[in-house]
Short mmCIF file of C-alpha atoms in Angstrom, two decimals:
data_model
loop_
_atom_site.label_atom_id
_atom_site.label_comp_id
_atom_site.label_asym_id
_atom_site.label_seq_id
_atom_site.Cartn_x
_atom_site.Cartn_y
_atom_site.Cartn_z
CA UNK A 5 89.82 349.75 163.67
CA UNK A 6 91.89 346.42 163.29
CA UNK A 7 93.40 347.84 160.05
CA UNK A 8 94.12 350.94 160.73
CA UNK A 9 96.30 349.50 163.76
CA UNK A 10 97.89 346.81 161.07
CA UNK A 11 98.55 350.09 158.53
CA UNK A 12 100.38 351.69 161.71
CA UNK A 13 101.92 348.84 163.87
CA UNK A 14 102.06 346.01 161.07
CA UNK A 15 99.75 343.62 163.28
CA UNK A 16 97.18 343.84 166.20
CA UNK A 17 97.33 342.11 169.58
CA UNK A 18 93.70 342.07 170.01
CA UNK A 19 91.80 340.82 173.81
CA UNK A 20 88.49 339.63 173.77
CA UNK A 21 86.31 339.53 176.78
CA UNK A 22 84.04 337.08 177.04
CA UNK A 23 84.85 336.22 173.11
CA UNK A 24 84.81 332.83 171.76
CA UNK A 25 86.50 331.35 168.79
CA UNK A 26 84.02 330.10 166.88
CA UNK A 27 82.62 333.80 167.23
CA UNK A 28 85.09 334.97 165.11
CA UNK A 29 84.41 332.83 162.14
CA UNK A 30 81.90 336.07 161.50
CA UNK A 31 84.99 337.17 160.18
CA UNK A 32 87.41 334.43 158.94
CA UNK A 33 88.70 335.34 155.66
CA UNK A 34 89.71 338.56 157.57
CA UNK A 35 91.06 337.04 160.31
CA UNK A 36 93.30 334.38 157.91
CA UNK A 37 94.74 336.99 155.93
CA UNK A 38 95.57 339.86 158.70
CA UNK A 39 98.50 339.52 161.18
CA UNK A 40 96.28 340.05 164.25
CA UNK A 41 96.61 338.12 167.23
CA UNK A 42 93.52 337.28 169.40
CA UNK A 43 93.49 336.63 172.72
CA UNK A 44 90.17 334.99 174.40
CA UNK A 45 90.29 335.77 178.25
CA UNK A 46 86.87 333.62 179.53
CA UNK A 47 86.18 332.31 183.51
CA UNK A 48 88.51 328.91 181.88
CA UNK A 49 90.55 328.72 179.60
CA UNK A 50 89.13 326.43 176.54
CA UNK A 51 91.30 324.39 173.46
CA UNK A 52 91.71 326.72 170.46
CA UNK A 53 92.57 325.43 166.77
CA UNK A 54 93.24 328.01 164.92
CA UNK A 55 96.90 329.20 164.77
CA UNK A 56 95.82 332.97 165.45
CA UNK A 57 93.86 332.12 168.69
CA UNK A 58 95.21 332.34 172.54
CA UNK A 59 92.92 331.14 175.39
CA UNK A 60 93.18 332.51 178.97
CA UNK A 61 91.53 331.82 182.32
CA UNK A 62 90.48 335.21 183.66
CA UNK A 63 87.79 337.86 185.12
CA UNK A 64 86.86 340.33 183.02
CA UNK A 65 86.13 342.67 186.75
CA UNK A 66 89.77 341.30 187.79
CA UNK A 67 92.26 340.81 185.04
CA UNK A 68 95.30 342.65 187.16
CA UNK A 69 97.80 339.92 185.91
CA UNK A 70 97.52 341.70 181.92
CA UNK A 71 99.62 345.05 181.82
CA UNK A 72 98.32 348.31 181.27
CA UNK A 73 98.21 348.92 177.15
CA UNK A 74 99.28 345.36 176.70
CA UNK A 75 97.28 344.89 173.74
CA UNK A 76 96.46 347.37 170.90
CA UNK A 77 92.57 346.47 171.37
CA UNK A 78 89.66 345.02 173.69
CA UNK A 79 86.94 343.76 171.81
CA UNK A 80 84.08 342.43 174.31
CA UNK A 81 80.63 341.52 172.70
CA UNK A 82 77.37 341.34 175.15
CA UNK A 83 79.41 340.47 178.07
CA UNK A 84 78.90 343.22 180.48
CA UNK A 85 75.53 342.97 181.93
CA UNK A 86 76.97 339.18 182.62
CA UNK A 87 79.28 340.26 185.23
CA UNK A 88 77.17 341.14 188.04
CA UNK A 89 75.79 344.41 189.33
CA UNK A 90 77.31 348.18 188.68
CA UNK A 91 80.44 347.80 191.07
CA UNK A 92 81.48 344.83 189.04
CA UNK A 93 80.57 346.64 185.39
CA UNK A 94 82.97 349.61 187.18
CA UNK A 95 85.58 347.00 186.96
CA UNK A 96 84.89 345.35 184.27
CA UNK A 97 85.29 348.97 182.38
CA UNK A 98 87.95 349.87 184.18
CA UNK A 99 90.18 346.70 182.77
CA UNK A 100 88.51 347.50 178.89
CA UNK A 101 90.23 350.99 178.88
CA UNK A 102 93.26 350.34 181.08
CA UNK A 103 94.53 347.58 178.83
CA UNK A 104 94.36 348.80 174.84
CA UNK A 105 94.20 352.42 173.65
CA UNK A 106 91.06 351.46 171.42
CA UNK A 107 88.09 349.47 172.55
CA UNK A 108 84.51 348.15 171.55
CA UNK A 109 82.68 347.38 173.22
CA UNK A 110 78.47 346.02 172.98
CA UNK A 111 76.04 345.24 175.33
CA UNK A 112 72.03 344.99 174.91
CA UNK A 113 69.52 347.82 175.22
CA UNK A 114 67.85 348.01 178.31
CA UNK A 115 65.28 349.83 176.10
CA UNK A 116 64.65 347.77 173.43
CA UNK A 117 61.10 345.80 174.33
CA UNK A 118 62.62 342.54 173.63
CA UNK A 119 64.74 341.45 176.57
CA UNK A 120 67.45 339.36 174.64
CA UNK A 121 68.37 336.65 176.73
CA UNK A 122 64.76 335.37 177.55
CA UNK A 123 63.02 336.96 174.35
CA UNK A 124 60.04 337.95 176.11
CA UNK A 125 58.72 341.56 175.76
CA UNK A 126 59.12 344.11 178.32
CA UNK A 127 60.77 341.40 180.65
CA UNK A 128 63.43 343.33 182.10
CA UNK A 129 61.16 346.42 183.39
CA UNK A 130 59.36 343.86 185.16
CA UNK A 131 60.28 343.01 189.20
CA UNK A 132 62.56 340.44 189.91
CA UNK A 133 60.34 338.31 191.42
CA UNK A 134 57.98 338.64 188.71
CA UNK A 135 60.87 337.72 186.34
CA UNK A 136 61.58 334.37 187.80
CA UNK A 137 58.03 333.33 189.04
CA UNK A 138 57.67 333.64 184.47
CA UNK A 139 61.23 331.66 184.41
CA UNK A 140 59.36 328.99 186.69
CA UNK A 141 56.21 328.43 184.78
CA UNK A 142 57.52 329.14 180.90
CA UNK A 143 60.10 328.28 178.69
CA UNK A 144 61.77 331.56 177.69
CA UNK A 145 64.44 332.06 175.81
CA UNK A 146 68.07 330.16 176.14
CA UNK A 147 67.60 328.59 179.71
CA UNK A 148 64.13 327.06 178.96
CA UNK A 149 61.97 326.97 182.04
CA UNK A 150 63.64 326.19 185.87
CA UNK A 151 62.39 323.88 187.75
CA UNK A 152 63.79 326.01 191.24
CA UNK A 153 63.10 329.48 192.61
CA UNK A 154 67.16 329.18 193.64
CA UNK A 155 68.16 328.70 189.65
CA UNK A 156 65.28 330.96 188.47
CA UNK A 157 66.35 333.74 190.37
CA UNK A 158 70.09 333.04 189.38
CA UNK A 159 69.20 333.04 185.99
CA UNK A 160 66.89 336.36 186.68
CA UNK A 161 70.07 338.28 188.68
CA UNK A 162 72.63 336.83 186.10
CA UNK A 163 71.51 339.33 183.14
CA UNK A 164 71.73 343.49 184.10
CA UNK A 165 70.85 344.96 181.54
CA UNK A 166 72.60 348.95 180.39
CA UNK A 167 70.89 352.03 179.37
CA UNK A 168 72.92 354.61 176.81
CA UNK A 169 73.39 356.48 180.27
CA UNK A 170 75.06 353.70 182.35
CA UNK A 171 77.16 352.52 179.52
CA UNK A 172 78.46 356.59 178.56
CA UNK A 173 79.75 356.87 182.45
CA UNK A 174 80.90 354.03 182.35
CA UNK A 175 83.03 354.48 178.97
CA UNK A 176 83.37 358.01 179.45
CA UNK A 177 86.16 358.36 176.54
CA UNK A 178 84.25 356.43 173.90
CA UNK A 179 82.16 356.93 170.94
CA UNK A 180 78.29 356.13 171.36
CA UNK A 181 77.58 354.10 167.74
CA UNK A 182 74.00 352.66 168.10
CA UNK A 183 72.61 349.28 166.58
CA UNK A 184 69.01 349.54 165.14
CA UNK A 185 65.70 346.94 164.82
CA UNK A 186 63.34 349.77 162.92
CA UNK A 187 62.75 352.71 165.11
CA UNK A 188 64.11 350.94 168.56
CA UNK A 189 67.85 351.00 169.67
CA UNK A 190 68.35 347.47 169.95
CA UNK A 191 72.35 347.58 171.30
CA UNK A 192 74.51 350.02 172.52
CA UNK A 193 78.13 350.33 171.38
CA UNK A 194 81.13 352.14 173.03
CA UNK A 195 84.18 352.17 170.63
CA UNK A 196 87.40 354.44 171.49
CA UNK A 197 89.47 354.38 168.29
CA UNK A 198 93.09 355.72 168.78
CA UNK A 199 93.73 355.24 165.18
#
């Protein structure tokens, strides 16, 4: 997508949601030689070093003060089911499409039997109180075990995961591109590609 937007526009102003830059080293020798300019919009803003790399404080749900189509495309990887329940996924969408004509977008399977975050089978399809009475008595995944009902529940409420439903309303004008472990969807991708 990036170079096809280079071969037409000779560079690509590119916003990433949630990104990072050390993320990007997935792709540095790409990234040194292409004129593409990345901004990182995160809660803070954080130091950057590479040349090619512009931190911003913002909301993904709220990110009125970037124009409409004010970059030529919104990359976002497993960010979404971060921002809090469907209203704020609404407006976290809303901002993806409003501001570049192409996107992509990722986000984990709700289906998949490994929830990602706590890597611990079937954990998502289980109650929420369920979910954090585990958080209190193991050590799953990145947060290790809490030591509070108040942070395992936080913990518990701050990951929502999507189903290939959810994430299709809410990116009604994008491709559905699916990312596979064997047999099982593991991640969903949206990607609208005006090139």
């Amino acid at each position: 997508m990036i170079e096809r937007i280079v071969a037409r526009k000779g560079s690509c102003r590119i916003a990433d949601i949630g990104g990072t830059e050390y993320y990007w080293r997935i792709a540095a020798d790409f990234v040194a030689k292409t004129p593409v300019e990345i901004h990182l919009i995160n809660l803070e803003a954080a130091p950057v070093k590479g040349a090619k790399f512009i931190s911003h404080a913002g909301c993904a749900t709220a990110l009125e003060p970037f124009a409409d189509l004010a970059f030529d495309l919104v990359h976002s990887n497993s960010v979404i089911e971060h921002v809090g329940r469907w209203q704020n996924m609404m407006a976290m969408a809303l901002n993806v499409r409003r501001l570049a004509p192409s996107y992509f977008v990722q986000t984990p399977n709700f289906w998949f039997p490994v929830e990602p975050h706590f890597r611990f089978p079937g954990f998502q399809w289980l109650p929420e109180a369920v979910r954090a009475d585990l958080l209190l008595r193991f050590n799953l995944g990145f947060g290790g075990r809490h030591g509070t009902v108040d942070a395992a529940m936080r913990a518990v409420q701050s990951s929502n995961l999507l189903t290939v439903r959810q994430m299709r309303t809410l990116f009604p004008d994008a491709a559905l591109v699916r990312e596979y472990v064997g047999p099982f969807t593991k991640s969903i991708i949206m990607m609208r590609d005006s090139g």
